[in-house]
Short mmCIF file of C-alpha atoms and ligand atoms in Angstrom, two decimals:
data_model
loop_
_atom_site.label_atom_id
_atom_site.label_comp_id
_atom_site.label_asym_id
_atom_site.label_seq_id
_atom_site.Cartn_x
_atom_site.Cartn_y
_atom_site.Cartn_z
CA MET A 1 95.96 195.34 55.15
CA THR A 2 96.93 196.22 58.69
CA THR A 3 96.55 199.95 59.20
CA VAL A 4 98.09 202.03 61.97
CA LEU A 5 97.09 205.57 62.86
CA LEU A 6 99.87 207.52 64.58
CA THR A 7 99.26 211.11 65.65
CA GLY A 8 101.28 213.89 67.29
CA PHE A 9 100.41 217.44 68.28
CA GLU A 10 101.21 220.95 67.10
CA PRO A 11 103.02 223.32 69.51
CA PHE A 12 101.03 224.77 72.42
CA GLY A 13 101.38 226.92 75.51
CA GLY A 14 103.61 229.42 73.70
CA ASP A 15 106.24 226.81 72.74
CA ALA A 16 107.89 227.03 69.34
CA ALA A 17 107.93 223.28 68.74
CA ASN A 18 106.27 220.05 69.79
CA PRO A 19 108.51 216.97 69.55
CA SER A 20 105.49 214.65 69.28
CA GLY A 21 104.46 216.11 65.92
CA GLU A 22 108.04 216.25 64.69
CA ALA A 23 108.72 212.65 65.71
CA VAL A 24 105.56 211.46 63.95
CA HIS A 25 106.80 213.11 60.74
CA LEU A 26 110.14 211.35 61.17
CA VAL A 27 108.51 207.93 61.68
CA ALA A 28 106.36 208.50 58.57
CA SER A 29 109.36 209.49 56.46
CA ARG A 30 111.21 206.26 57.18
CA TRP A 31 108.26 203.82 57.35
CA GLU A 32 108.73 200.90 54.96
CA GLY A 33 105.57 198.93 55.68
CA PRO A 34 104.29 196.41 54.85
CA GLU A 35 101.54 197.80 57.07
CA LEU A 36 99.90 201.08 56.12
CA LEU A 37 100.94 203.92 58.44
CA VAL A 38 98.63 206.93 58.52
CA THR A 39 100.00 209.94 60.40
CA ALA A 40 98.55 213.29 61.41
CA VAL A 41 99.42 216.25 63.59
CA LEU A 42 96.45 217.28 65.71
CA PRO A 43 95.56 220.80 66.88
CA VAL A 44 95.96 221.43 70.61
CA THR A 45 92.33 222.41 71.00
CA PHE A 46 89.60 220.62 72.88
CA ALA A 47 87.15 221.38 70.08
CA GLY A 48 89.39 220.32 67.20
CA ALA A 49 91.61 217.47 68.35
CA ALA A 50 89.05 214.87 69.33
CA THR A 51 86.89 215.63 66.29
CA ARG A 52 89.87 215.22 63.97
CA LEU A 53 90.85 211.96 65.64
CA ARG A 54 87.33 210.57 65.28
CA GLU A 55 87.35 211.58 61.59
CA LEU A 56 90.68 209.84 61.02
CA ILE A 57 89.47 206.66 62.73
CA ALA A 58 86.23 206.68 60.72
CA GLU A 59 88.08 207.29 57.45
CA HIS A 60 90.98 204.83 57.81
CA ARG A 61 89.50 202.13 60.10
CA PRO A 62 92.90 201.49 61.72
CA ASP A 63 93.79 198.28 63.57
CA VAL A 64 96.09 200.23 65.93
CA VAL A 65 95.75 203.84 67.11
CA ILE A 66 98.64 205.53 68.91
CA ALA A 67 98.43 209.20 69.82
CA ALA A 68 101.53 210.94 71.09
CA GLY A 69 102.00 214.24 72.89
CA LEU A 70 104.57 216.28 74.77
CA ALA A 71 104.93 215.96 78.53
CA GLY A 72 107.57 218.63 79.13
CA GLY A 73 109.54 217.87 82.27
CA ARG A 74 109.34 214.10 82.02
CA ALA A 75 112.65 212.33 81.50
CA ALA A 76 111.31 209.12 79.96
CA ILE A 77 108.91 208.00 77.27
CA GLY A 78 105.62 207.47 79.12
CA VAL A 79 103.30 204.77 77.81
CA GLU A 80 99.96 205.74 79.30
CA ARG A 81 97.77 203.09 80.86
CA VAL A 82 94.68 205.02 82.04
CA ALA A 83 92.55 207.67 80.32
CA VAL A 84 90.15 209.52 82.61
CA ASN A 85 86.86 211.03 81.47
CA LEU A 86 87.78 214.44 82.86
CA VAL A 87 88.90 217.75 81.44
CA ASP A 88 90.45 220.22 83.88
CA ALA A 89 92.63 222.59 81.86
CA ARG A 90 95.34 224.36 83.86
CA ILE A 91 96.19 226.51 80.81
CA PRO A 92 94.10 227.65 77.81
CA ASP A 93 94.26 225.50 74.68
CA ASN A 94 95.30 226.99 71.32
CA ASP A 95 91.75 228.36 70.84
CA GLY A 96 91.92 230.11 74.21
CA ALA A 97 89.42 227.62 75.67
CA GLN A 98 90.00 226.51 79.25
CA PRO A 99 87.24 224.07 80.28
CA VAL A 100 87.25 223.06 83.94
CA ASP A 101 85.78 219.92 85.51
CA VAL A 102 83.76 218.68 82.58
CA PRO A 103 83.76 215.17 81.08
CA SER A 104 85.66 214.41 77.90
CA VAL A 105 82.70 212.40 76.67
CA PRO A 106 79.45 213.06 78.58
CA GLY A 107 77.81 209.86 79.76
CA ALA A 108 80.88 207.69 79.17
CA PRO A 109 82.57 205.71 81.98
CA ALA A 110 84.93 207.46 84.40
CA ALA A 111 87.99 205.91 82.82
CA HIS A 112 89.30 203.56 80.14
CA PHE A 113 92.45 201.46 80.13
CA ALA A 114 94.75 201.62 77.13
CA THR A 115 94.37 198.56 74.92
CA LEU A 116 97.98 198.65 73.72
CA PRO A 117 100.54 196.19 75.14
CA VAL A 118 101.91 198.94 77.39
CA LYS A 119 104.39 196.83 79.38
CA GLU A 120 105.75 195.14 76.28
CA ILE A 121 106.26 198.55 74.64
CA VAL A 122 108.10 199.86 77.69
CA SER A 123 110.26 196.75 77.75
CA ARG A 124 111.22 197.01 74.08
CA VAL A 125 111.86 200.76 74.16
CA THR A 126 114.06 200.30 77.23
CA THR A 127 115.92 197.45 75.56
CA ALA A 128 116.66 199.83 72.67
CA GLY A 129 118.46 202.06 75.18
CA ILE A 130 115.76 204.72 75.46
CA PRO A 131 114.31 205.48 78.93
CA ALA A 132 110.65 204.45 79.15
CA GLU A 133 108.03 203.79 81.81
CA VAL A 134 104.38 202.91 82.21
CA SER A 135 102.50 206.06 83.24
CA TYR A 136 99.26 206.02 85.21
CA SER A 137 98.11 209.55 84.45
CA ALA A 138 98.01 211.35 81.12
CA GLY A 139 96.90 214.52 82.91
CA THR A 140 93.60 216.32 82.32
CA PHE A 141 94.47 218.49 79.30
CA VAL A 142 94.12 217.90 75.54
CA CYS A 143 96.31 214.77 75.49
CA ASN A 144 94.16 212.90 77.98
CA HIS A 145 91.06 214.13 76.11
CA VAL A 146 92.38 212.66 72.85
CA PHE A 147 93.48 209.46 74.65
CA PHE A 148 90.01 208.99 76.16
CA THR A 149 88.37 209.78 72.82
CA ALA A 150 90.58 207.23 71.03
CA LEU A 151 89.43 204.51 73.42
CA GLU A 152 85.79 205.54 72.97
CA ALA A 153 86.05 205.65 69.18
CA ALA A 154 88.26 202.61 68.60
CA ALA A 155 86.48 199.63 70.14
CA ALA A 156 88.09 196.18 70.43
CA PRO A 157 89.66 194.50 68.55
CA VAL A 158 91.28 197.84 67.67
CA ARG A 159 94.20 198.51 70.01
CA ALA A 160 94.55 202.11 71.09
CA GLY A 161 96.59 204.19 73.48
CA PHE A 162 98.75 207.19 74.16
CA VAL A 163 102.47 207.87 74.50
CA HIS A 164 103.80 210.98 76.22
CA VAL A 165 107.28 212.10 75.16
CA PRO A 166 109.85 214.38 76.84
CA TRP A 167 111.19 217.57 75.34
CA SER A 168 113.45 217.01 72.37
CA THR A 169 117.05 218.00 73.02
CA GLU A 170 116.80 220.12 69.87
CA HIS A 171 114.05 222.36 71.33
CA ALA A 172 114.14 221.91 75.10
CA PRO A 173 114.00 225.00 77.30
CA ALA A 174 117.33 225.71 79.02
CA GLY A 175 118.05 223.19 81.74
CA ALA A 176 115.07 220.94 80.93
CA VAL A 177 115.39 217.16 80.74
CA SER A 178 115.15 215.93 77.18
CA LEU A 179 115.77 213.14 74.67
CA PRO A 180 117.14 213.52 71.15
CA LEU A 181 114.31 213.76 68.60
CA ARG A 182 115.71 210.68 66.91
CA ASP A 183 115.25 208.64 70.11
CA ILE A 184 111.70 209.92 70.48
CA ALA A 185 110.93 208.85 66.91
CA ASP A 186 112.59 205.47 67.51
CA ALA A 187 110.45 204.96 70.60
CA LEU A 188 107.25 205.76 68.68
CA GLU A 189 108.26 203.39 65.91
CA ILE A 190 108.89 200.64 68.46
CA ALA A 191 105.49 201.37 70.01
CA VAL A 192 103.86 200.98 66.60
CA ARG A 193 105.74 197.78 65.71
CA THR A 194 105.08 196.24 69.12
CA SER A 195 101.38 197.09 68.94
CA ILE A 196 101.11 195.44 65.54
CA GLU A 197 102.88 192.26 66.69
CA VAL A 198 101.68 191.82 70.26
CA THR A 199 98.01 191.42 71.11
CA GLU A 200 98.41 190.24 74.73
CA ASP A 201 100.49 192.40 77.05
CA ALA A 202 103.31 190.93 79.10
CA VAL A 203 102.23 189.92 82.62
CA VAL A 204 105.13 191.26 84.62
CA PRO A 205 105.14 193.23 87.87
CA GLY A 206 104.81 196.95 87.35
CA GLY A 207 102.80 199.76 88.84
CA THR A 208 103.91 202.40 91.27
CA LEU A 209 104.02 202.39 95.06
CA HIS A 210 102.83 206.00 95.33
N1 PCA B 301 100.78 217.82 75.23
C1 PCA B 301 99.62 218.33 75.92
C2 PCA B 301 98.63 218.67 74.82
C3 PCA B 301 99.38 218.57 73.55
C4 PCA B 301 100.67 217.99 73.88
O1 PCA B 301 101.56 217.68 73.07
C5 PCA B 301 99.08 217.38 76.97
O2 PCA B 301 99.86 216.59 77.53
O3 PCA B 301 97.89 217.43 77.26
#
């Protein structure tokens, strides 16, 4: 049976909520298959998150792995294309650890590309009326670390990648850009469905000029 692993994150940086974890719960609660959807909420710790993800991949042998996290301040769903093998933490993680300029996975290549159909996901999420874009940097904090680890741990033909989500309107700081939690969950569900159905990404112009 086709198995999908979808993860979100717990709150971090002093925030009370993390829409990625909440949206993953929402997707799980309404999933009707026929594929098996395995969900988890990862700790925002360099030591714990990647280990937990590797355990989940080893245990469930998923065909598709999508990790999601909060990118507060972004206005659109960001389907990440590039994971870099670099940790440079601007703030401490939830363990108080703040590694600087170390590799995510020592000895691994400098970067990996997502193996999800990123452009097709962006196209379908946008068509559903939810703002979405391809993103070319997942940062250098725990999300990028988990993204890079997913691509190390889930070799082809497994398709793996990362989706950054904005603040949820329900928990956004005053004045911050946000999307309703329901839209964030819809976008993650579309990302999962698209990744199950589409093995070759759309070849359409994209990228950024700067
Ligand atoms: N966002 C952080 C870590 C956890 C999360 O939800 C990030 O973008 O690295």
